[in-house]
Amino acid sequence: MSRRVVFDQFGGIDQFHIIDEPEPQVGPGQVRVRVLFAGLNPVDWKILAGGHGSGLSLPSGNGNDFSGVIDQVSGGVDGWAIGDLVFGGNRFFAQADHLVVDPSKLHHLPDGLGLDVAAGLDITAKTAIAGVRAIRPGPSDTVFISGAAGGVGILAVQIARATGARVIGSASRANHQALRALDIEPVAYGDGLADALRELAPEGITAAYSTRDEAEVEMLLELGVPGDRIDTITLGPQARELGVLSDGMSKAHEGDLDALAGAIARGVLIAPIDSVYSLDDVVEAYRHLSAGHLRGKVLLRTADGADLAAVLEG
């Protein structure tokens, strides 16, 4: 049998639950992954609430990001073999013990990258690099990035800093020292953020990446940040009405995910893990994610200790 996270109706986080079902089998042109870790993303509960679920049939599986080991390969599939360590994304199916997938959705795990870290990369890495590319930072820029310690933000600040830009990132005070270690200037979010940014950057913010709400985007515009150099990942079509960009993961380039995974494997970038929960504790994991104040990704694991070792040994 194989476990899978599902929801039967739209609503709150408590709708997530586990079902047991027969192990899925590969069809033509498919491989099966024994999932070992799966990443959580805020969009998951937005889909659960119905905001991103137009036309979605219920019951539905959940999650997108995963990592694991290939344990079945159908005939005629080239470039993939049983025992390969892989990661990737497959919307509505990732949070499960087994995942049958088109191999085009898979990436080989580079040497030096942990399966746990890789499980949180598909959405966050693509979203981070697409948004930073959209605002075009460079050595003459002062860039503001909100949610700088979260899954997307922690990658975005490092990518922006690598261009030579000065980077200011908002985060809870508990995460300020971690940002300073990355050469990012931390600032507390909430009341007083605009005044704090004026004090930190009296000559102005020249580009910004917003991971929060409409009020933050309006604040950035009031601070004089040009609209064509503000990217938001939360407002969608509303961004156009405000005259700002909304480049997210769909604007990532082919090869971006492998490039960032390689950079993390080499230690050029870091992708911290905030916490790891058992697949059976999926509701508690999402409650933790929704509470905020994170440092990196929240993951689910499907195997522990000896079970994990046994899977990896085949």
Coordinates of C-alpha atoms in Angstrom, one line a residue, residues 2-293:
S2 CA 1.0 3.6 -0.5
R3 CA 0.1 6.7 1.5
R4 CA -1.0 10.0 -0.1
V5 CA -2.1 13.4 1.1
V6 CA -5.6 14.4 -0.2
F7 CA -8.4 16.8 0.5
D8 CA -12.1 16.0 -0.3
Q9 CA -13.5 19.5 -0.2
F10 CA -12.2 23.0 -0.2
G11 CA -11.6 24.7 3.1
G12 CA -9.0 25.0 5.8
I13 CA -5.8 23.2 6.6
D14 CA -7.7 20.5 8.6
Q15 CA -9.1 19.2 5.3
F16 CA -5.7 17.6 4.5
H17 CA -5.6 13.9 5.4
I18 CA -3.9 10.7 4.5
I19 CA -5.3 7.8 2.5
D20 CA -3.9 4.4 1.8
E21 CA -4.2 3.0 -1.7
P22 CA -2.5 0.4 -3.9
E23 CA 0.9 1.4 -5.1
P24 CA 0.6 3.1 -8.5
Q25 CA 2.3 1.4 -11.4
V26 CA 4.1 2.9 -14.3
G27 CA 2.5 3.2 -17.7
P28 CA 4.2 3.8 -21.1
G29 CA 6.8 6.6 -21.0
Q30 CA 6.7 6.9 -17.2
V31 CA 8.9 6.3 -14.2
R32 CA 7.9 5.8 -10.6
V33 CA 9.7 7.7 -7.8
R34 CA 9.7 6.4 -4.2
V35 CA 9.2 9.9 -2.7
L36 CA 11.4 10.5 0.4
F37 CA 10.8 14.2 1.0
A38 CA 8.1 16.6 -0.2
G39 CA 8.1 20.4 0.1
L40 CA 5.3 22.6 1.4
N41 CA 4.4 25.9 -0.3
P42 CA 1.8 28.6 0.6
V43 CA 0.1 28.1 -2.7
D44 CA -0.9 24.7 -1.5
W45 CA -3.4 26.0 1.1
K46 CA -4.6 28.7 -1.4
I47 CA -5.6 25.9 -3.7
L48 CA -7.2 24.1 -0.7
A49 CA -9.2 27.2 0.0
G50 CA -10.5 27.3 -3.6
G51 CA -8.7 30.5 -4.6
H52 CA -6.5 28.7 -7.1
G53 CA -8.7 25.7 -7.6
S54 CA -11.0 26.6 -10.5
G55 CA -12.0 23.5 -12.3
L56 CA -10.2 21.2 -9.9
S57 CA -11.9 17.9 -9.4
L58 CA -12.2 16.5 -5.9
P59 CA -10.9 14.5 -4.1
S60 CA -7.5 15.9 -5.0
G61 CA -3.9 15.1 -4.1
N62 CA -1.6 17.8 -2.8
G63 CA 1.8 19.3 -3.1
N64 CA 4.3 20.0 -5.9
D65 CA 7.9 19.7 -4.8
F66 CA 9.6 16.3 -4.1
S67 CA 12.7 14.3 -4.0
G68 CA 13.4 10.5 -3.9
V69 CA 14.7 7.5 -5.8
I70 CA 13.4 5.9 -9.0
D71 CA 12.1 2.4 -8.3
Q72 CA 10.3 1.6 -11.6
V73 CA 11.0 2.6 -15.2
S74 CA 8.7 1.6 -18.1
G75 CA 10.2 0.2 -21.3
G76 CA 11.5 2.8 -23.8
V77 CA 12.4 5.4 -21.2
D78 CA 16.0 6.6 -21.8
G79 CA 18.3 8.5 -19.5
W80 CA 16.7 7.2 -16.2
A81 CA 17.3 4.0 -14.2
I82 CA 16.2 2.3 -11.1
G83 CA 18.2 3.7 -8.2
D84 CA 18.6 7.2 -9.7
L85 CA 18.3 10.0 -7.1
V86 CA 15.9 12.7 -8.4
F87 CA 14.0 15.8 -7.5
G88 CA 11.4 18.0 -9.3
G89 CA 7.8 19.1 -9.2
N90 CA 4.4 17.5 -10.0
R91 CA 1.4 19.5 -8.9
F92 CA -1.2 17.6 -6.8
F93 CA 0.8 14.4 -6.5
A94 CA 4.0 15.1 -4.7
Q95 CA 3.0 14.4 -1.1
A96 CA 2.8 10.6 -1.3
D97 CA 4.9 7.5 -0.8
H98 CA 5.0 6.8 -4.5
L99 CA 4.8 9.1 -7.5
V100 CA 4.3 8.0 -11.1
V101 CA 5.6 10.8 -13.3
D102 CA 6.7 11.8 -16.8
P103 CA 10.5 11.9 -16.7
S104 CA 10.4 15.4 -18.2
K105 CA 9.5 16.6 -14.7
L106 CA 12.6 15.0 -13.1
H107 CA 16.1 16.4 -12.4
H108 CA 19.1 14.3 -11.4
L109 CA 20.3 15.1 -7.9
P110 CA 23.8 16.7 -8.2
D111 CA 26.6 15.5 -6.0
G112 CA 26.7 17.4 -2.8
L113 CA 23.0 18.3 -2.7
G114 CA 20.9 16.6 0.0
L115 CA 17.6 14.9 -0.9
D116 CA 16.0 17.0 1.9
V117 CA 17.1 20.3 0.5
A118 CA 16.3 19.3 -3.1
A119 CA 12.7 18.5 -2.1
G120 CA 12.0 22.2 -1.5
L121 CA 13.5 23.7 -4.6
D122 CA 11.1 23.3 -7.6
I123 CA 8.7 26.3 -6.8
T124 CA 11.0 28.4 -4.6
A125 CA 14.1 28.3 -6.8
K126 CA 12.2 29.0 -10.0
T127 CA 10.2 31.8 -8.4
A128 CA 13.2 33.4 -6.8
I129 CA 15.4 33.5 -9.9
A130 CA 12.5 34.7 -12.2
G131 CA 11.6 37.5 -9.9
V132 CA 15.1 38.7 -9.4
R133 CA 15.8 38.6 -13.1
A134 CA 12.6 40.7 -13.7
I135 CA 13.9 43.6 -11.5
R136 CA 17.4 43.6 -13.2
P137 CA 19.6 44.3 -10.1
G138 CA 23.2 45.3 -10.5
P139 CA 26.1 46.9 -8.7
S140 CA 24.6 50.4 -8.7
D141 CA 21.3 49.2 -7.2
T142 CA 19.8 49.2 -3.7
V143 CA 17.3 46.3 -3.7
F144 CA 14.6 45.6 -1.1
I145 CA 13.3 42.0 -0.8
S146 CA 10.5 41.1 1.6
G147 CA 10.1 37.8 3.4
A148 CA 13.9 37.5 3.2
A149 CA 14.2 34.5 5.4
G150 CA 11.4 32.4 3.8
G151 CA 11.8 29.7 1.2
V152 CA 11.7 32.1 -1.8
G153 CA 13.2 35.1 -0.1
I154 CA 16.3 33.4 1.2
L155 CA 17.2 32.4 -2.3
A156 CA 16.2 35.7 -3.8
V157 CA 18.4 37.8 -1.5
Q158 CA 21.4 35.7 -2.3
I159 CA 20.8 35.8 -6.1
A160 CA 20.4 39.6 -6.0
R161 CA 23.4 40.1 -3.8
A162 CA 25.5 38.0 -6.3
T163 CA 24.9 40.7 -8.9
G164 CA 26.8 43.2 -6.8
A165 CA 23.6 45.0 -5.6
R166 CA 23.2 46.2 -2.1
V167 CA 20.3 44.1 -0.6
I168 CA 18.0 45.0 2.2
G169 CA 15.7 42.2 3.4
S170 CA 12.7 42.2 5.8
A171 CA 12.4 39.4 8.3
S172 CA 11.4 38.8 11.9
R173 CA 14.2 39.9 14.3
A174 CA 15.0 36.3 15.1
N175 CA 16.3 35.9 11.6
H176 CA 18.3 39.1 11.3
Q177 CA 21.6 37.6 12.3
A178 CA 21.2 34.8 9.7
L179 CA 20.7 37.5 7.0
R180 CA 23.7 39.5 8.1
A181 CA 25.8 36.3 7.7
L182 CA 24.7 36.4 4.0
D183 CA 25.8 40.0 3.7
I184 CA 22.1 41.1 3.6
E185 CA 21.0 44.2 5.6
P186 CA 18.0 43.1 7.7
V187 CA 15.0 45.3 8.6
A188 CA 11.9 44.4 10.6
Y189 CA 8.7 44.2 8.8
G190 CA 5.4 45.6 10.0
D191 CA 4.6 49.1 11.3
G192 CA 7.5 51.5 10.6
L193 CA 8.9 49.6 7.6
A194 CA 8.7 52.6 5.2
D195 CA 10.5 54.9 7.7
A196 CA 13.1 52.2 8.3
L197 CA 13.8 51.9 4.6
R198 CA 14.1 55.7 4.2
E199 CA 16.6 55.7 7.0
L200 CA 18.6 52.8 5.6
A201 CA 18.5 54.0 2.0
P202 CA 18.2 57.8 2.0
E203 CA 19.1 57.9 -1.7
G204 CA 16.2 55.6 -2.4
I205 CA 15.4 51.9 -3.2
T206 CA 15.9 51.3 -6.9
A207 CA 14.4 47.8 -7.2
A208 CA 12.2 45.6 -5.1
Y209 CA 10.9 42.0 -4.9
S210 CA 7.7 41.8 -2.9
T211 CA 6.5 38.5 -1.4
R212 CA 3.8 40.1 0.7
D213 CA 0.6 42.0 0.1
E214 CA -0.8 44.9 -1.9
A215 CA -0.1 47.4 0.9
E216 CA 3.6 46.6 0.6
V217 CA 3.6 47.2 -3.1
E218 CA 1.8 50.5 -2.6
M219 CA 4.4 51.4 0.0
L220 CA 7.2 50.7 -2.4
L221 CA 5.6 52.8 -5.1
E222 CA 5.2 55.7 -2.6
L223 CA 8.9 55.3 -1.7
G224 CA 9.7 56.1 -5.4
V225 CA 10.6 52.6 -6.6
P226 CA 9.8 52.5 -10.3
G227 CA 6.9 50.2 -11.1
D228 CA 8.8 48.3 -13.8
R229 CA 11.4 47.4 -11.2
I230 CA 9.0 46.0 -8.6
D231 CA 8.1 42.4 -8.9
T232 CA 5.3 40.8 -6.8
I233 CA 4.7 37.1 -6.4
T234 CA 1.3 37.4 -4.6
L235 CA -0.9 39.8 -6.5
G236 CA -1.3 38.1 -9.9
P237 CA -3.4 40.1 -12.4
Q238 CA -3.8 42.9 -9.9
A239 CA -0.1 43.7 -10.3
R240 CA -0.9 45.2 -13.8
E241 CA -3.4 47.6 -12.3
L242 CA -0.7 48.9 -10.0
G243 CA 1.8 49.1 -12.8
V244 CA 4.3 46.5 -11.4
L245 CA 5.6 43.2 -12.5
S246 CA 4.4 39.7 -11.5
D247 CA 7.0 37.4 -12.8
G248 CA 6.9 34.1 -10.9
M249 CA 8.0 30.5 -11.5
S250 CA 6.3 30.3 -14.9
K251 CA 8.8 32.9 -16.2
A252 CA 11.9 30.8 -15.1
H253 CA 14.2 29.7 -17.9
E254 CA 15.0 26.2 -18.9
G255 CA 18.0 25.2 -16.9
D256 CA 17.4 27.6 -14.0
L257 CA 16.5 24.9 -11.5
D258 CA 19.5 22.7 -12.3
A259 CA 21.8 25.8 -12.2
L260 CA 20.5 26.8 -8.8
A261 CA 20.6 23.2 -7.5
G262 CA 24.2 23.0 -8.6
A263 CA 25.1 26.3 -6.9
I264 CA 23.6 25.0 -3.6
A265 CA 25.4 21.7 -4.0
R266 CA 28.7 23.6 -4.4
G267 CA 28.0 25.9 -1.4
V268 CA 27.7 29.0 -3.5
L269 CA 24.1 29.5 -2.2
I270 CA 22.4 28.1 0.9
A271 CA 18.8 26.8 1.1
P272 CA 18.1 26.2 4.8
I273 CA 15.4 23.8 6.1
D274 CA 13.2 25.3 8.7
S275 CA 11.6 22.0 9.9
V276 CA 10.8 18.4 8.8
Y277 CA 7.5 16.6 9.7
S278 CA 6.3 13.1 9.1
L279 CA 3.9 12.7 6.2
D280 CA 1.3 11.6 8.7
D281 CA 1.7 15.0 10.5
V282 CA 0.8 17.0 7.4
V283 CA -1.8 19.2 9.1
E284 CA 0.7 20.2 11.8
A285 CA 3.3 20.9 9.1
Y286 CA 0.9 23.3 7.4
R287 CA -0.1 25.0 10.6
H288 CA 3.6 25.7 11.2
L289 CA 4.0 27.0 7.7
S290 CA 1.0 29.3 8.0
A291 CA 2.3 30.8 11.3
G292 CA 5.2 32.4 9.5
H293 CA 8.5 33.5 11.0

